[in-house]
Amino acid sequence: MNPKHQLVVFLGILCFMPSGHSCPQSVLALCRCIDLHNGVQLDCSNSDGTQVVQVLRDNQALLGLVQELTMHNSSLQRLPSKFLNGLYIKRLDLSYNEIVKIDDTAFSGMSPVVQELILSHNNLTKIPSAAISSLGTLLRLDLSNNSIADISQKDTFPSLPKLYDINLGSNNICAMHSATFENVKNSIQVINLGHNCLRAVPSSSIRGLKQLQALHVQKNNISALEALNFLNLPVLNLLNLAGNKIAEINRQAFLNVPQLKYLYLTNNQIAQLIPHQFASFDQIEMIDLTGNMITEIPSRCMAQLPQLRQLFLGGNRIRTIGKEAFANSSIVILSLINNELEEVGEFMLDGMANLQSVVLKGNKIRNVDTNAFYNAPSLVMIDLSENQIMDLSPSTFLAQLNLQMIDLRNNNITRTPYAALNHRIGAVFLQENPLVCTEKIHMLQDGQGVFISNSEDKICGGRSTTTTITTTRLNSTPVPIRRLSPKRPTMQNVMPSGAFSQAGLIEDEQETLEKGKPLNIHSIVEEKQKPSYFPKQIVRSRGMHSIHTSSTELPENDVENFTIGIEDTTEETVPVKTHNNGGETSMKTTDKQSQPSSRLNHVDNPDAILPLPIPFLKEPQPSRENTVETQTKASSGRSSSPTFIIVLCMTVVAVVMITVLIGLCIMRHRHIARFTSASRAAHTSAYVSAQAAQMNAIYGTMEHNRS
């Protein structure tokens, strides 16, 4: 055989030979084996635990280090003495069995490499202190979801110098001995006592744990934080007290807890806060008081917290916020969702120069002061949805140059608050608002608008008028406008050039429109079918502008009214408003006039959501099909000025180019004439000289060289 072929065969044999840590067939028959670079990972769940341990013990030399051994549902009710003797296991998972008792020497004889022991979801009734005392290398111990009752002195944790994480959650622990963690106080960093029945903070058990960084005591029966509950915990940075029954926090509850950063007091019964409530926490970054019974944030309650970044106060009953309640704080996120605030006052956000997000959703806010957000210049997001706001004062958001989003959904806003908005705002959400009054302007485009009339507008004080539609082509011939059914959701994409399509452009009165007098708005319908309304979202960005509409069914009684309005409304006239040179307004109408319906129109329903105005759009290009002649003399001048300037510029350029061309032609003609003249002159001189020389030669007058 060729030596090269022998080498290939040899390498192939080496590739398919089992490695030193591969699992033997007897192990593969009971376990799923994963060969790692530094050992094996075994999952022997749903197999007989005793048999599995015996097979592993017989193949220990081939297996080497077992990085992880998992035995779920292995019919283990009792761990006998030296159950895992001789095995090298780094992570042992015996959860989801029915273990009731663990022998005091069950883990004796194991190689000292065990770092994690998981005994959760079993039936243990006490901490197996004697059994785990031999695991000197243990780092994490999980005893959650057992039936462990009160911890007595004999059940305290043994000396485990490397143990840093203990999980006792979801047991039946209602009381703990003061020495429970005494033997691990120099190493323990995380303790989980959540979902038990503790009636008070186990202060004597945790006091003086100088390495403790996180303490979870959520979902217990703690009713108060008493004096010295948290004493001498110098590195504690997370405290979870959520889901208890805490109604009172003593001023002296925290003493020498300088590093606390995250405090969870969610879903308790706290009803009152006091000034400087958390002033002792110099490093606090997040406080969560969601779901309590707080009615007031007193003055300077959250003041002087230089590291506070997140404050959650949602789900309370807050009606008032005291002056300078958040003074000199560095809060970035403030949540006041689902409270009972009725206004956003001028001084509510004073001292919050770093605030970027404020959530006021789900309150009873009716009024927003013009200067409410003036002292929060860094705001990026404001959520005022699900309130009772009817209007916003001008300049309300003009100081927020970094503002990206304002959510005003589900309010009572009747007109788009253009004057309150900063033109740098990225998105404004206005759906689910009764926008029935927009000062006769449906879409604003640099001062030009589309006017849509409606039935009587009770909010804006308008009067009911006969609905007429004004449409024009480019040749000024009136044509019927194409209508859209409100059942069908639409999408309009408006490019930065301002070009967009408009459907349902309406103008109602046959008299001169008075400046500032509002018109009513209604949707244009095409056929009799089950109606719906469009909650719309106004989104503005620096690129494309999009209007998203969704279709939502109306209630049955509104459907009937809506249908009646369609059946009784006919449109046979097409009046067109024109403007003469003197600025006077006149109306041109066709022969027939439409009659207003005497029955209830669908727009009388205040719950109907009508099309929303679209802010911040640029001037559109004229439509080839239908355009509305609603321009006044000023708007006509504004719209024609750019066209006139462009035409004038193009004319000037053309004249200049023609002049330059003519000049070039003249210069070239002169150059050619000059060249021709010179050539002729040169030709004449040569000819004369030649003739003279010939005549001299004939008559003997030419000089001859003599030698």
XYZ file of C-alpha atoms in Angstrom:
707
model
C 0.000 0.000 0.000
C 1.168 3.479 -0.788
C 2.595 5.194 2.333
C 0.323 8.175 1.711
C -2.728 5.912 1.709
C -1.543 4.302 4.960
C -1.257 7.721 6.594
C -4.806 8.637 5.538
C -6.185 5.374 6.928
C -4.315 5.881 10.211
C -5.653 9.415 10.626
C -9.177 8.177 9.885
C -8.872 5.524 12.592
C -7.678 8.154 15.070
C -10.657 10.378 14.243
C -13.189 7.649 14.908
C -11.526 6.226 18.033
C -13.356 7.135 21.279
C -11.615 9.761 23.392
C -10.422 9.174 26.916
C -13.542 10.866 28.399
C -16.171 9.323 26.127
C -19.029 7.553 27.877
C -19.071 3.741 27.966
C -22.059 1.931 26.520
C -23.322 0.965 29.953
C -23.538 4.639 30.883
C -25.144 5.600 27.574
C -27.859 3.035 28.240
C -29.020 5.115 31.255
C -27.836 8.642 30.601
C -27.452 11.235 27.919
C -23.779 12.029 27.714
C -22.075 15.185 26.427
C -18.312 15.019 26.086
C -16.701 18.300 27.185
C -13.092 19.386 26.867
C -12.608 19.047 30.620
C -14.949 16.189 31.507
C -18.430 14.918 30.741
C -21.946 16.189 31.334
C -24.517 13.536 32.229
C -28.309 13.750 32.266
C -29.661 10.571 33.843
C -33.197 11.791 34.479
C -36.100 9.313 34.470
C -33.797 6.431 35.298
C -33.444 4.526 38.552
C -31.153 6.617 40.717
C -29.542 3.772 42.601
C -28.701 1.918 39.385
C -27.310 5.040 37.794
C -24.962 5.695 40.711
C -23.703 2.119 40.633
C -22.975 2.232 36.895
C -21.154 5.559 37.295
C -19.087 4.166 40.130
C -18.096 1.144 37.990
C -17.000 3.377 35.092
C -15.386 6.171 37.082
C -11.954 5.525 35.603
C -13.314 5.991 32.059
C -15.528 8.935 32.899
C -13.078 11.053 34.807
C -14.487 14.370 36.054
C -18.262 14.697 35.794
C -18.883 18.391 35.253
C -22.633 18.027 35.813
C -24.831 15.135 36.903
C -28.605 15.607 36.642
C -31.003 13.043 38.077
C -34.619 14.296 37.905
C -37.479 11.896 38.612
C -35.084 9.157 39.625
C -37.261 7.528 42.319
C -35.038 8.766 45.107
C -36.812 9.100 48.458
C -33.816 8.606 50.673
C -30.092 9.142 50.144
C -28.238 6.409 52.056
C -24.790 6.606 53.593
C -21.944 7.154 51.101
C -24.437 7.225 48.277
C -22.011 8.943 45.906
C -18.757 7.541 47.278
C -15.817 7.695 44.868
C -17.445 9.928 42.262
C -15.923 13.144 40.935
C -18.895 15.451 40.473
C -18.712 19.227 40.184
C -22.429 20.090 39.927
C -25.010 17.691 41.377
C -28.712 18.224 40.570
C -31.108 15.968 42.521
C -34.191 18.171 42.163
C -37.694 16.963 41.250
C -37.445 13.764 43.252
C -39.320 12.766 46.382
C -36.418 12.945 48.791
C -37.617 13.001 52.366
C -34.422 12.206 54.254
C -30.716 12.510 53.586
C -28.338 10.393 55.650
C -25.762 12.332 57.643
C -22.952 10.652 55.642
C -24.708 10.546 52.260
C -22.053 12.727 50.604
C -19.072 11.263 52.452
C -16.403 9.735 50.261
C -17.029 12.073 47.345
C -13.996 13.747 45.864
C -13.748 17.326 47.184
C -14.750 18.978 43.909
C -18.479 19.573 44.499
C -19.301 23.257 44.010
C -23.061 23.264 43.499
C -25.745 21.104 45.126
C -29.376 21.419 43.999
C -32.030 19.754 46.158
C -35.055 21.846 45.161
C -38.595 20.485 44.605
C -38.291 17.664 47.081
C -39.976 16.872 50.425
C -37.249 17.831 52.885
C -38.541 19.118 56.211
C -35.265 20.463 57.601
C -31.867 21.625 56.453
C -29.538 18.582 56.025
C -26.791 20.271 58.016
C -24.807 17.157 58.921
C -24.927 15.747 55.380
C -23.559 18.858 53.700
C -20.891 19.477 56.343
C -18.458 17.275 54.397
C -18.735 19.417 51.236
C -16.011 21.884 52.046
C -15.766 23.139 48.465
C -19.494 23.911 48.134
C -20.279 27.335 46.630
C -24.049 27.240 46.022
C -26.842 25.400 47.834
C -30.442 25.314 46.585
C -33.082 24.041 49.031
C -36.060 25.903 47.541
C -39.527 24.408 47.078
C -39.307 21.923 49.902
C -41.260 21.634 53.146
C -38.650 23.082 55.494
C -40.304 24.557 58.586
C -38.921 26.909 61.248
C -35.145 26.755 61.525
C -33.974 25.778 65.009
C -30.507 25.986 66.454
C -29.596 22.378 65.560
C -30.582 22.964 61.939
C -28.297 25.921 61.322
C -25.824 25.815 58.480
C -22.472 24.129 59.183
C -19.131 25.701 58.534
C -18.706 25.900 54.774
C -15.957 28.456 54.167
C -16.680 28.938 50.444
C -20.492 28.918 50.462
C -21.785 32.239 49.059
C -25.343 31.537 47.765
C -28.190 29.956 49.780
C -31.701 29.570 48.404
C -34.424 28.783 50.957
C -37.312 30.204 48.945
C -40.799 28.650 48.759
C -40.692 26.704 52.001
C -42.677 26.945 55.239
C -40.195 29.020 57.223
C -41.978 31.337 59.653
C -39.152 31.863 62.148
C -35.390 31.529 62.172
C -32.818 31.091 64.892
C -30.408 33.962 65.310
C -27.436 31.642 64.565
C -28.820 30.293 61.304
C -26.028 31.831 59.210
C -23.460 32.233 61.926
C -21.044 29.644 60.508
C -21.118 31.097 56.995
C -21.221 34.803 57.868
C -17.778 35.455 56.416
C -18.608 34.054 52.977
C -22.363 34.331 52.354
C -23.294 36.901 49.695
C -26.827 35.994 48.528
C -29.741 34.786 50.675
C -33.202 34.014 49.300
C -35.995 33.718 51.880
C -38.817 34.635 49.507
C -42.238 32.928 49.447
C -42.212 31.852 53.067
C -44.314 32.881 56.044
C -41.956 35.174 57.926
C -43.906 37.604 60.117
C -40.970 39.943 60.653
C -37.583 40.632 59.161
C -35.164 38.041 60.603
C -32.916 40.858 61.752
C -31.028 38.815 64.352
C -30.174 36.183 61.719
C -28.794 38.571 59.126
C -27.227 41.147 61.375
C -23.502 41.573 60.863
C -23.256 39.576 57.596
C -20.408 41.662 56.271
C -20.294 39.978 52.843
C -24.042 39.939 52.192
C -24.844 41.684 48.907
C -28.409 40.579 48.071
C -31.282 39.702 50.421
C -34.627 38.482 49.052
C -37.524 38.460 51.526
C -40.388 38.914 49.050
C -43.822 37.314 49.447
C -43.826 36.882 53.218
C -46.096 38.262 55.947
C -43.933 41.136 57.135
C -46.151 44.005 58.339
C -43.590 46.677 59.273
C -39.965 47.627 59.010
C -39.011 48.245 62.593
C -36.007 49.979 64.098
C -32.658 48.260 63.484
C -34.141 45.616 61.189
C -31.201 46.105 58.858
C -28.087 46.728 60.903
C -24.421 46.538 59.953
C -24.768 45.276 56.387
C -21.906 47.251 54.856
C -21.993 45.807 51.314
C -25.709 45.072 50.882
C -26.769 46.528 47.509
C -30.083 44.766 46.780
C -33.026 44.383 49.163
C -36.247 42.787 47.917
C -39.248 43.278 50.229
C -41.950 43.104 47.563
C -45.277 41.401 48.119
C -45.439 41.714 51.884
C -47.898 43.636 54.100
C -45.590 46.455 55.062
C -47.546 49.535 56.131
C -44.888 51.451 58.052
C -41.191 52.145 57.622
C -39.374 53.273 60.736
C -36.799 56.020 60.326
C -34.266 53.826 62.137
C -34.982 50.667 60.132
C -31.745 51.018 58.181
C -28.531 51.675 60.034
C -25.102 51.298 58.506
C -26.349 50.081 55.130
C -24.337 52.524 53.031
C -24.122 50.606 49.754
C -27.811 49.873 49.121
C -28.595 50.528 45.438
C -31.812 48.649 44.645
C -34.809 48.726 46.998
C -38.002 46.839 46.090
C -41.086 47.687 48.158
C -43.598 46.705 45.487
C -47.134 45.559 46.387
C -47.167 46.410 50.052
C -49.535 48.571 52.123
C -47.452 51.702 52.564
C -49.808 54.680 52.855
C -47.531 57.507 53.945
C -44.097 58.801 53.126
C -42.228 61.408 55.102
C -39.726 64.060 54.003
C -36.243 62.673 53.501
C -37.636 59.149 53.832
C -34.644 57.565 52.115
C -31.998 60.171 52.855
C -29.703 57.622 54.532
C -29.130 55.846 51.198
C -26.318 57.785 49.606
C -25.826 55.205 46.832
C -29.474 54.319 46.116
C -30.100 54.019 42.333
C -33.584 52.503 42.142
C -36.641 52.609 44.422
C -39.772 50.668 43.492
C -42.906 51.623 45.455
C -45.397 50.350 42.875
C -48.703 48.964 44.116
C -48.980 50.593 47.532
C -51.529 52.985 49.069
C -49.555 56.220 48.942
C -51.745 59.320 48.556
C -49.143 62.084 48.675
C -45.494 62.650 47.893
C -44.518 65.266 50.488
C -42.075 68.063 49.855
C -38.463 66.931 49.639
C -39.443 63.304 50.096
C -37.063 62.134 47.400
C -34.682 65.060 47.658
C -30.953 64.855 48.194
C -30.547 61.455 46.529
C -27.614 62.136 44.210
C -27.422 58.632 42.735
C -31.132 57.907 42.272
C -31.826 56.989 38.635
C -35.156 55.154 38.640
C -38.230 55.868 40.758
C -41.398 53.812 40.334
C -44.538 55.108 42.065
C -47.209 53.536 39.868
C -50.357 51.828 41.109
C -50.817 54.042 44.155
C -53.429 56.673 45.051
C -51.249 59.734 44.667
C -53.267 62.951 44.336
C -50.676 65.577 45.185
C -46.942 65.976 44.827
C -45.309 68.503 47.118
C -43.077 71.292 45.961
C -39.471 70.184 45.415
C -40.420 66.595 46.174
C -37.640 65.461 43.821
C -35.254 68.371 44.323
C -31.558 67.856 43.714
C -32.036 64.294 42.581
C -30.609 62.690 39.459
C -33.740 60.742 38.477
C -33.742 59.598 34.859
C -36.944 57.495 34.840
C -40.046 58.547 36.813
C -43.168 56.389 36.698
C -46.461 57.656 38.150
C -48.719 55.345 36.176
C -52.236 54.568 37.448
C -52.566 57.137 40.201
C -55.141 59.857 40.892
C -53.316 62.997 39.809
C -55.621 65.671 38.401
C -53.039 68.104 37.103
C -49.385 68.428 36.238
C -48.384 71.483 38.207
C -45.736 74.044 37.478
C -43.371 72.871 40.220
C -44.017 69.137 40.116
C -40.818 68.289 38.238
C -38.591 70.973 39.722
C -35.005 69.937 40.302
C -35.089 67.078 37.784
C -32.562 68.278 35.248
C -31.596 64.707 34.284
C -35.130 63.369 33.814
C -35.476 61.577 30.458
C -38.699 59.577 30.797
C -41.859 60.450 32.731
C -44.909 58.176 32.695
C -48.200 59.759 33.815
C -50.476 57.243 32.130
C -53.786 56.254 33.678
C -54.348 59.219 35.992
C -57.182 61.789 36.046
C -55.173 64.660 34.647
C -57.276 67.473 33.184
C -54.777 70.293 33.162
C -51.108 70.472 32.228
C -49.441 73.708 33.257
C -47.576 75.548 30.535
C -44.360 75.400 32.587
C -44.877 71.885 33.932
C -41.935 70.467 31.971
C -39.876 73.636 31.732
C -37.377 72.535 34.401
C -36.887 69.097 32.811
C -34.975 69.979 29.632
C -33.540 66.478 29.129
C -36.893 64.765 28.580
C -36.962 62.231 25.761
C -40.321 60.528 26.377
C -43.563 61.796 27.963
C -46.541 59.484 28.447
C -49.811 61.319 29.205
C -52.123 58.664 27.782
C -55.399 57.537 29.368
C -56.146 60.803 31.141
C -58.829 63.479 30.752
C -56.863 66.186 28.968
C -58.955 68.355 26.654
C -56.303 70.803 25.473
C -52.663 71.713 25.936
C -51.404 75.226 26.417
C -49.112 76.731 23.779
C -45.386 76.207 24.321
C -45.953 73.341 26.753
C -43.209 71.205 25.180
C -41.136 73.828 23.402
C -38.289 73.739 25.951
C -37.652 70.021 25.429
C -35.211 70.014 22.544
C -34.420 66.296 22.957
C -38.030 65.138 23.090
C -38.642 62.130 20.837
C -42.101 60.880 21.782
C -45.309 62.219 23.341
C -48.128 59.765 24.025
C -51.531 61.491 24.275
C -53.738 58.522 23.441
C -57.128 58.026 25.086
C -57.704 61.568 26.281
C -60.446 64.110 25.529
C -58.383 66.269 23.189
C -60.645 67.991 20.671
C -58.042 69.820 18.626
C -54.518 68.904 17.658
C -52.192 70.876 19.993
C -49.861 72.248 17.320
C -48.818 75.278 19.350
C -47.725 73.092 22.251
C -45.444 70.884 20.204
C -41.786 71.300 19.410
C -40.995 70.693 15.752
C -38.127 68.395 16.773
C -40.473 65.872 18.337
C -40.125 62.493 16.657
C -43.569 60.983 17.308
C -46.929 62.170 18.647
C -49.600 59.567 19.443
C -53.137 60.941 19.381
C -55.375 57.986 18.620
C -58.552 57.432 20.630
C -59.180 61.176 21.058
C -62.440 62.888 19.979
C -60.748 65.218 17.528
C -63.937 66.864 16.294
C -62.588 70.406 16.288
C -59.452 71.417 14.438
C -60.245 75.036 13.575
C -61.507 74.035 10.100
C -58.124 72.515 9.298
C -57.763 68.787 8.808
C -54.208 68.677 7.527
C -51.764 71.530 8.047
C -49.068 71.971 5.452
C -47.092 75.172 5.945
C -50.230 77.215 6.358
C -52.405 75.486 3.789
C -55.201 73.219 4.867
C -57.890 70.829 3.768
C -61.258 71.887 5.139
C -63.764 69.228 6.158
C -67.259 70.096 7.390
C -69.505 68.127 9.634
C -72.753 68.203 11.547
C -73.201 70.474 14.520
C -70.079 70.716 16.654
C -71.194 71.171 20.235
C -67.695 71.304 21.705
C -66.384 74.039 19.433
C -69.659 75.969 19.237
C -70.128 75.517 15.512
C -73.467 75.144 13.762
C -74.814 72.435 11.531
C -74.431 73.137 7.831
C -75.238 71.476 4.547
C -72.344 69.265 3.563
C -70.922 70.108 0.148
C -67.852 68.869 -1.590
C -65.551 71.048 -3.642
C -63.245 69.314 -6.104
C -61.354 70.540 -9.158
C -59.196 69.074 -11.862
C -56.305 70.865 -13.447
C -58.696 72.255 -16.063
C -61.034 73.552 -13.290
C -63.859 71.197 -14.327
C -65.897 70.025 -11.302
C -65.946 66.250 -10.970
C -67.339 63.936 -8.271
C -64.755 63.004 -5.654
C -63.956 59.359 -5.055
C -65.145 58.320 -1.604
C -63.682 55.838 0.774
C -65.516 53.437 3.025
C -64.587 53.869 6.702
C -64.634 50.085 6.992
C -61.449 49.844 5.002
C -58.230 50.784 6.847
C -55.896 52.979 4.862
C -52.221 53.814 4.901
C -50.721 57.024 3.604
C -46.984 57.401 3.273
C -45.935 61.039 3.016
C -42.486 61.612 1.591
C -40.360 64.570 2.686
C -41.190 66.343 -0.582
C -44.740 66.788 0.722
C -46.414 64.729 -1.999
C -49.355 62.799 -0.656
C -52.807 61.665 -1.745
C -55.919 63.181 -0.158
C -59.320 61.535 -0.060
C -62.552 63.124 1.153
C -61.702 66.783 0.820
C -64.756 68.765 1.912
C -65.811 72.394 2.103
C -69.137 73.207 3.512
C -70.402 76.775 3.564
C -71.515 78.963 0.695
C -70.425 82.051 2.508
C -67.111 83.598 3.264
C -65.209 81.603 5.919
C -64.461 83.608 8.964
C -60.959 83.456 10.257
C -60.566 81.177 13.277
C -64.131 79.876 13.089
C -64.048 76.089 13.473
C -65.670 73.611 11.140
C -67.027 70.221 11.994
C -65.520 67.047 10.607
C -67.007 63.755 9.512
C -65.766 60.756 7.622
C -66.701 60.355 3.966
C -68.373 57.059 3.180
C -68.932 55.304 -0.066
C -71.419 52.513 0.547
C -73.865 51.259 3.171
C -72.068 48.750 5.250
C -71.151 48.063 8.826
C -69.255 51.166 9.978
C -66.102 51.502 11.967
C -63.902 54.290 13.093
C -60.223 54.931 12.767
C -57.989 55.442 15.781
C -55.071 57.097 14.105
C -51.495 57.587 15.041
C -49.637 60.692 14.021
C -45.958 59.948 13.629
C -43.380 62.464 12.590
C -39.778 61.662 11.926
C -37.009 63.298 10.026
C -37.496 60.874 7.186
C -40.775 59.468 5.930
C -44.019 60.452 7.634
C -46.525 57.655 8.085
C -50.134 57.627 9.159
C -51.283 54.292 10.532
C -54.967 53.597 10.803
C -56.748 50.651 12.299
C -60.331 49.523 12.040
C -62.369 49.050 15.205
C -65.982 47.999 15.363
C -68.522 50.479 16.735
C -71.098 49.451 19.319
C -74.387 48.171 17.965
C -76.366 51.346 18.755
C -73.717 53.454 17.047
C -73.869 51.189 14.012
C -77.578 51.967 13.607
C -77.018 55.704 13.891
C -74.093 55.522 11.521
C -76.149 53.681 8.894
C -79.010 56.174 9.186
C -76.617 59.015 8.534
C -75.370 57.318 5.365
C -78.847 56.617 4.023
C -80.145 60.161 4.501
C -77.155 62.102 3.212
C -77.061 62.953 -0.488
C -74.607 65.187 -2.209
C -75.635 66.724 -5.507
C -74.000 70.122 -5.426
C -70.406 70.975 -5.992
C -69.820 74.571 -4.921
C -66.383 75.981 -5.627
C -65.002 78.925 -3.763
C -63.025 81.410 -5.833
C -61.196 84.621 -5.109
C -61.139 87.724 -7.278
C -58.353 90.204 -7.519
C -59.864 92.388 -4.888
C -59.622 89.641 -2.307
C -63.366 89.101 -2.177
C -64.690 85.584 -1.923
C -67.446 84.263 -4.159
C -69.114 80.871 -4.562
C -69.888 78.975 -7.779
C -72.470 76.275 -7.449
C -74.286 73.861 -9.720
C -78.057 73.844 -10.200
C -79.013 71.284 -7.575
C -78.631 71.639 -3.824
C -78.397 68.799 -1.310
C -80.766 68.710 1.636
C -79.490 68.058 5.171
C -80.820 64.966 6.883
C -83.287 65.512 9.700
C -82.331 62.200 11.274
C -79.408 61.526 13.604
C -76.093 61.485 11.849
C -73.292 59.182 12.928
C -71.011 62.079 13.806
C -73.315 63.086 16.661
C -71.897 60.156 18.556
C -69.114 61.597 20.740
C -67.433 58.179 20.958
C -66.712 58.053 17.244
C -63.047 58.561 16.483
C -62.661 60.765 13.439
C -59.639 61.286 11.140
C -56.825 63.109 12.887
C -54.897 66.113 11.606
C -51.351 65.508 10.477
C -48.821 67.973 11.898
C -45.432 69.007 10.554
C -46.016 68.097 6.877
C -44.495 70.107 4.068
C -46.392 71.776 1.237
C -47.813 69.121 -1.118
C -47.467 69.036 -4.844
C -50.739 69.681 -6.727
C -52.780 66.552 -7.418
C -53.574 65.731 -11.055
C -56.991 64.299 -10.257
C -58.643 66.344 -7.528
C -57.581 69.455 -5.610
C -59.578 71.644 -3.297
C -59.923 75.315 -4.112
C -59.812 76.672 -0.596
C -56.910 79.101 -0.839
C -57.324 82.665 0.274
C -55.372 85.450 -1.385
C -52.505 85.021 1.105
C -52.321 81.231 0.729
C -52.597 81.568 -3.078
C -49.662 83.935 -3.032
C -47.634 81.575 -0.849
C -48.329 78.591 -3.094
C -47.661 80.476 -6.380
C -44.550 82.321 -5.201
C -42.170 79.331 -5.416
C -43.448 78.466 -8.892
C -43.088 82.038 -10.081
C -39.564 82.264 -8.677
C -38.571 78.997 -10.329
C -40.005 80.063 -13.687
C -38.305 83.458 -13.416
C -34.974 81.848 -12.569
C -35.278 79.403 -15.457
C -36.128 82.268 -17.834
C -33.128 84.302 -16.680
C -30.859 81.287 -17.102
C -32.219 80.653 -20.589
C -31.708 84.302 -21.630
C -28.163 84.275 -20.282
C -27.341 81.037 -22.072
C -28.770 82.352 -25.358
C -26.803 85.608 -24.972
C -23.597 83.698 -24.279
C -24.205 81.465 -27.284
C -24.811 84.441 -29.569
C -21.669 86.113 -28.257
C -19.619 82.992 -28.915
C -20.980 82.775 -32.443
C -20.106 86.424 -33.134
C -16.606 85.974 -31.750
C -16.056 82.882 -33.881
C -17.334 84.682 -36.992
C -14.941 87.557 -36.412
C -12.057 85.186 -35.854
C -12.764 83.384 -39.107
C -13.061 86.681 -40.997
C -9.768 87.874 -39.549
C -8.020 84.642 -40.529
C -9.413 84.790 -44.069
C -8.278 88.379 -44.516
C -4.781 87.572 -43.360
C -4.550 84.602 -45.705
C -5.694 86.672 -48.632
C -3.169 89.372 -47.819
C -0.357 86.885 -47.576
C -1.413 85.252 -50.836
C -1.537 88.654 -52.636
C 1.961 89.674 -51.488
C 3.498 86.403 -52.608
C 1.738 86.649 -55.951
C 2.986 90.194 -56.573
C 6.550 89.257 -55.647
C 6.462 86.279 -57.949
C 5.119 88.385 -60.842
C 7.783 91.048 -60.273
C 10.530 88.452 -60.283
C 9.217 86.980 -63.515
C 9.067 90.351 -65.208
C 12.591 91.143 -64.078
C 13.770 87.881 -65.533
C 12.050 88.620 -68.827
C 13.352 92.147 -69.229
C 16.800 91.455 -67.774
C 16.455 93.541 -64.750
C 16.959 90.708 -62.195
C 20.336 90.552 -60.533
C 22.596 87.626 -61.490
C 25.426 86.278 -59.351
C 28.784 86.625 -60.983
C 31.679 84.520 -60.050
